[in-house]
Short mmCIF file of C-alpha atoms in Angstrom, two decimals:
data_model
loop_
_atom_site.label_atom_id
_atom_site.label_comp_id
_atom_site.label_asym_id
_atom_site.label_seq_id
_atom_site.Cartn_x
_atom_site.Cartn_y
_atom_site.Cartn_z
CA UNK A 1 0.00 0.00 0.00
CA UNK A 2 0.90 3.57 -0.22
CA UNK A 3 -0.64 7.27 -0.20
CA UNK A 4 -1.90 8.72 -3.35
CA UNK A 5 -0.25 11.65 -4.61
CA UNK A 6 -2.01 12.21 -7.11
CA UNK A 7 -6.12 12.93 -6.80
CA UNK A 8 -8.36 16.16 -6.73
CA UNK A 9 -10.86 17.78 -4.91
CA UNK A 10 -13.44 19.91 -5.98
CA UNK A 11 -17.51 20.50 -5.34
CA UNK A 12 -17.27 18.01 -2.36
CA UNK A 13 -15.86 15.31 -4.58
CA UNK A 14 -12.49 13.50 -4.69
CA UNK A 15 -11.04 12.08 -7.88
CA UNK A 16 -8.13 9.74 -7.46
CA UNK A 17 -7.03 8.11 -10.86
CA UNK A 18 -6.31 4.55 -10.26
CA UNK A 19 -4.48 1.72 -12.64
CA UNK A 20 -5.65 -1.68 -12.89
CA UNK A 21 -3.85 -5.26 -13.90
CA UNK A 22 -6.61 -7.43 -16.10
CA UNK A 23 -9.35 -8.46 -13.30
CA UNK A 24 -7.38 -6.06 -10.66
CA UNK A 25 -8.82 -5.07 -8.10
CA UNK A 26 -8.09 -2.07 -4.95
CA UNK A 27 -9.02 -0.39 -1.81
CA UNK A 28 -8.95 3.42 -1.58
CA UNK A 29 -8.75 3.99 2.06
CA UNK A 30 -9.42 7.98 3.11
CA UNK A 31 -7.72 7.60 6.38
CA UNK A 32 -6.46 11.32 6.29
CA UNK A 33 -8.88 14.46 6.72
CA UNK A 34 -7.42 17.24 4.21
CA UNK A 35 -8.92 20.66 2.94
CA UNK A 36 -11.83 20.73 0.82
CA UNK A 37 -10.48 22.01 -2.09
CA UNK A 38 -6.77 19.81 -1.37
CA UNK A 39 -5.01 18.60 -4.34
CA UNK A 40 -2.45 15.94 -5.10
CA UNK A 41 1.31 17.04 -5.66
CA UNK A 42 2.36 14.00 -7.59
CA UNK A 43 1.81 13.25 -11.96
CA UNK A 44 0.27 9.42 -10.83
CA UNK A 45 -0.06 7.17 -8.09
CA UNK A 46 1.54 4.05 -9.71
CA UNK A 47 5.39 3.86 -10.60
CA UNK A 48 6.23 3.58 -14.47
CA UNK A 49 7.72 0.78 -16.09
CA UNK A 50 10.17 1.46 -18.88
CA UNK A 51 11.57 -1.28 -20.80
CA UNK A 52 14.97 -1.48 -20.91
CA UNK A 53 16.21 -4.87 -22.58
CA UNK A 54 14.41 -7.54 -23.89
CA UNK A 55 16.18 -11.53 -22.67
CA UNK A 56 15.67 -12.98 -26.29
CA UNK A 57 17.47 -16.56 -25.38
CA UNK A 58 18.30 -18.75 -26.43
CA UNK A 59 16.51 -20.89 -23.31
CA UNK A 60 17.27 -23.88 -22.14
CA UNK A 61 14.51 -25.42 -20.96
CA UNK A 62 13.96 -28.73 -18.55
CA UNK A 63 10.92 -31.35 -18.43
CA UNK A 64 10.07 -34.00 -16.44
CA UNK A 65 11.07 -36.95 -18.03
CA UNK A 66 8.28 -38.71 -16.19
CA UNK A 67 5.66 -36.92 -17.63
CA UNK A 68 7.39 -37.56 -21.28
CA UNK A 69 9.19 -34.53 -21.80
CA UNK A 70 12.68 -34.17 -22.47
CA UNK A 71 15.24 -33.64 -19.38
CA UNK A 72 16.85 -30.60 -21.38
CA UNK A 73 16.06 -29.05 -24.93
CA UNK A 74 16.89 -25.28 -26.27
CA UNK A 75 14.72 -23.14 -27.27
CA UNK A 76 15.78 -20.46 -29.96
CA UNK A 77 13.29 -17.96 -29.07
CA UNK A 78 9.92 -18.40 -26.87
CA UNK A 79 6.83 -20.40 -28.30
CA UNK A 80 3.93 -22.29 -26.87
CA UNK A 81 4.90 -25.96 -25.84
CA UNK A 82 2.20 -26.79 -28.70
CA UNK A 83 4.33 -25.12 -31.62
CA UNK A 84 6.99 -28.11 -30.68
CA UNK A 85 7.16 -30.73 -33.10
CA UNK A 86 8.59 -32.72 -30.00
CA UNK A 87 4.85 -34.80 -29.07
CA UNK A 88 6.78 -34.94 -25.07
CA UNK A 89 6.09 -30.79 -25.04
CA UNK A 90 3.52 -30.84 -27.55
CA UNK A 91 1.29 -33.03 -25.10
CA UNK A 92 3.29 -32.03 -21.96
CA UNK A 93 1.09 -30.99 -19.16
CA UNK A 94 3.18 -30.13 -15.83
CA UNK A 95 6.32 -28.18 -14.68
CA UNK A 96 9.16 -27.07 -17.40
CA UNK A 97 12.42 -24.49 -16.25
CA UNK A 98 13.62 -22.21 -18.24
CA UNK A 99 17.28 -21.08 -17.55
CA UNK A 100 19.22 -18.04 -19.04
CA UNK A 101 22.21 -16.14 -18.07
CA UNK A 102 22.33 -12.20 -18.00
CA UNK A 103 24.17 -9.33 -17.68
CA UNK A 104 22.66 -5.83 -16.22
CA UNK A 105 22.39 -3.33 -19.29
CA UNK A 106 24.33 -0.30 -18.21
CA UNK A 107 21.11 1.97 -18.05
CA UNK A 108 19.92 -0.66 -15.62
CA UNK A 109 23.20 0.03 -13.12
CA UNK A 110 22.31 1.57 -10.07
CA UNK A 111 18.53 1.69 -10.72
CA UNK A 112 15.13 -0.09 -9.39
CA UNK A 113 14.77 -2.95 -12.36
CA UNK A 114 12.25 -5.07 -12.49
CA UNK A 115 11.65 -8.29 -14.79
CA UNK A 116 8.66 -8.73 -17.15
CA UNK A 117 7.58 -12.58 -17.90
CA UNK A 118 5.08 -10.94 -20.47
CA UNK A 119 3.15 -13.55 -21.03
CA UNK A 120 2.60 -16.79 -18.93
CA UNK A 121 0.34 -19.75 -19.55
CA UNK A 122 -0.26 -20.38 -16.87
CA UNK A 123 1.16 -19.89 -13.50
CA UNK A 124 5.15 -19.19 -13.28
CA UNK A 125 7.92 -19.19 -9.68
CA UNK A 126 10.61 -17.31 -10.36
CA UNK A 127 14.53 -17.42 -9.12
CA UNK A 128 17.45 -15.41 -9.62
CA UNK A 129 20.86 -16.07 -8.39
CA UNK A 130 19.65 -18.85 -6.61
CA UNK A 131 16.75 -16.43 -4.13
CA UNK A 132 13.01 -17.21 -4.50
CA UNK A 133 11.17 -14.27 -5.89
CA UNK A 134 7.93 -15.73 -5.32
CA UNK A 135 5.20 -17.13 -7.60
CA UNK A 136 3.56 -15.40 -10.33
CA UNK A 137 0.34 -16.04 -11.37
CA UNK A 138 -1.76 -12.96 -12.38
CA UNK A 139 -1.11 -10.04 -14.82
CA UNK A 140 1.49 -8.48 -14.78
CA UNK A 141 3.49 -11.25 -14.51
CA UNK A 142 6.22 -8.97 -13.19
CA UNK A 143 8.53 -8.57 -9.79
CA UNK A 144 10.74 -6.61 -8.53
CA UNK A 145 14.85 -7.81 -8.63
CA UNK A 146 15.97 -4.35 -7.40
CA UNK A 147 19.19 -6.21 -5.10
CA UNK A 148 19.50 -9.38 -6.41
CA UNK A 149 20.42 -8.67 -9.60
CA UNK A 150 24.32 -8.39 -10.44
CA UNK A 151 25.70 -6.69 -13.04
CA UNK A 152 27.08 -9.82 -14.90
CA UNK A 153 26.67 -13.64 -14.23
CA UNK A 154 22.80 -13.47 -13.28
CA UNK A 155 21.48 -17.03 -13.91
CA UNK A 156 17.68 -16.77 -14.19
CA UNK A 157 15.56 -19.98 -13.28
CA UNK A 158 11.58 -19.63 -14.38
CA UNK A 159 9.07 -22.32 -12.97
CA UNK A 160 6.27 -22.87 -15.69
CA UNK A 161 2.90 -25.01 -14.63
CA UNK A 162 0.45 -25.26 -17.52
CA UNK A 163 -2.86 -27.14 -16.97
CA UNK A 164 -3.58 -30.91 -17.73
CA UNK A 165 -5.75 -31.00 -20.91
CA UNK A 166 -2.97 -31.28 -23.23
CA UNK A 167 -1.58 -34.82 -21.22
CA UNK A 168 -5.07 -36.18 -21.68
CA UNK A 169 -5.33 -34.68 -25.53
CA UNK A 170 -2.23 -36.55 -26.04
CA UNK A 171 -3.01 -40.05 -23.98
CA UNK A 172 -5.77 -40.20 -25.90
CA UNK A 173 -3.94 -40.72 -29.52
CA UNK A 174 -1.55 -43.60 -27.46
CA UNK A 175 -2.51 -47.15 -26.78
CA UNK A 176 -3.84 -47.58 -22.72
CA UNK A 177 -0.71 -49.05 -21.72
CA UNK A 178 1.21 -46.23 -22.65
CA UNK A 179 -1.24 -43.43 -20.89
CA UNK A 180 0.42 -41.04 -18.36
CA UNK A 181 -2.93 -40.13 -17.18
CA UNK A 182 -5.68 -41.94 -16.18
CA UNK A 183 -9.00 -40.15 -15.45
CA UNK A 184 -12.62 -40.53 -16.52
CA UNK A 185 -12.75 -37.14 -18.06
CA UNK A 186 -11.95 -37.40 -22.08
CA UNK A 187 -10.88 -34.98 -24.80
CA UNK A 188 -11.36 -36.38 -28.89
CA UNK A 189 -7.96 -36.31 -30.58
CA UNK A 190 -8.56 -33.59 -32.70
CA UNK A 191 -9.39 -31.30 -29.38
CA UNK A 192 -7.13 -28.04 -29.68
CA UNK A 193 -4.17 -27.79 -27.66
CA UNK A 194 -3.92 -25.59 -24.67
CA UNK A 195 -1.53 -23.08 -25.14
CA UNK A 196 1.51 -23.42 -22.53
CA UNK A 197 4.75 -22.27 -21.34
CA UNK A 198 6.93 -19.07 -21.05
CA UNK A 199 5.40 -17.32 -24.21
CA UNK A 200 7.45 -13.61 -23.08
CA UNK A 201 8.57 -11.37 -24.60
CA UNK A 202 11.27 -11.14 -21.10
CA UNK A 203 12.01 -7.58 -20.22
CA UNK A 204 14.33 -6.32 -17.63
CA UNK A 205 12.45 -3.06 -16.82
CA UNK A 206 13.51 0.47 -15.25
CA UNK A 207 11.12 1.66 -11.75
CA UNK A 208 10.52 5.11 -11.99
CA UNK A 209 8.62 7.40 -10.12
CA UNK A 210 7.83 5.88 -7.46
CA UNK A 211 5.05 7.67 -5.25
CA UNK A 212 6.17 10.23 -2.78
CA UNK A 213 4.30 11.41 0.44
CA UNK A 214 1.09 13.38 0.12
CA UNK A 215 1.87 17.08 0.83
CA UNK A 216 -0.81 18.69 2.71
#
């Protein structure tokens, strides 16, 4: 939580502008009695997010081998586990890692950076220089790396859980015996594919503006 800086007052009414992630949600708390005609010294109430590099890969990315994927594979650039020709990610339904190594751009040195997963299908847990950052699981898909980040040798680790439709789409082209799954609910053959994974683009991101006090 913190104070809003920016809002105005006028005609017994306060307008605060507010930014929300996709199904976001807030409390506006008026916890402080100001004058009636009061405004905001600050431009926002959120801090901006300015890209500063994009982590293109390549990734190398682990499955479980239990669940039919492959223990290590590279990706090139970032795709849905369904654009594989590979049928052990095609089908794959579970965890994968994705691993790259960074350096800190110089714009980056000495500032609040944050990283950008972009996009995630469907839930993500990320690590960086071997710390837990915590899970991820609603836009943004973003988090703060301000202090753990080093300016060369970062080794980035990315948890990515899809759902379990594309195991069963897949089981259900296989003979019995060869069935990872088994579960009375059934998907035809020729039911889509879920898209999964890390789909990005991966930005390390500048923190600016960061909201003040409120001045009274």
């Amino acid at each position: 939580s913190h104070p809003a800086v920016a809002f105005r007052q006028s005609d017994g009414l306060t307008t605060v502008p507010l930014e929300f992630a996709p199904y976001g949600s807030l409390f506006v708390v008026f916890r402080q009695s100001t004058a009636s005609d009061a405004q905001g010294q600050g431009s926002g109430n959120f801090p901006d997010y300015k890209v500063a590099e994009e982590l293109s890969g390549p990734w190398t990315v682990s499955f479980d081998p239990k669940w039919g994927g492959p223990p290590s594979v590279q990706f090139d650039k970032l795709e849905s586990w369904t654009a594989r020709p590979e049928d052990g990610i095609k089908f794959y339904s579970g965890t994968a890692t994705y691993h790259l190594s960074f350096g800190l751009p110089p714009a980056l040195i000495g500032a609040r950076v944050a990283l950008d997963l972009g996009e995630v299908k469907y839930v993500a847990q990320v690590r960086l220089n071997g710390k837990d950052l915590g899970p991820l699981w609603t836009k943004p898909f973003r988090v703060e790396i301000t202090g753990t980040v080093k300016t060369t040798g970062n080794l980035l680790e990315i948890d990515v859980a899809n759902l379990w439709p594309n195991r069963i789409i897949g089981d259900s082209r296989l003979p019995p015996d060869r069935h990872f799954t088994h579960t009375n609910i059934v998907y035809a053959q020729d039911t889509p594919l879920w898209e999964s994974g890390l789909l990005g683009p991966v930005r390390l991101e500048a923190i600016e503006a960061e909201p003040a006090e409120v001045v009274h």
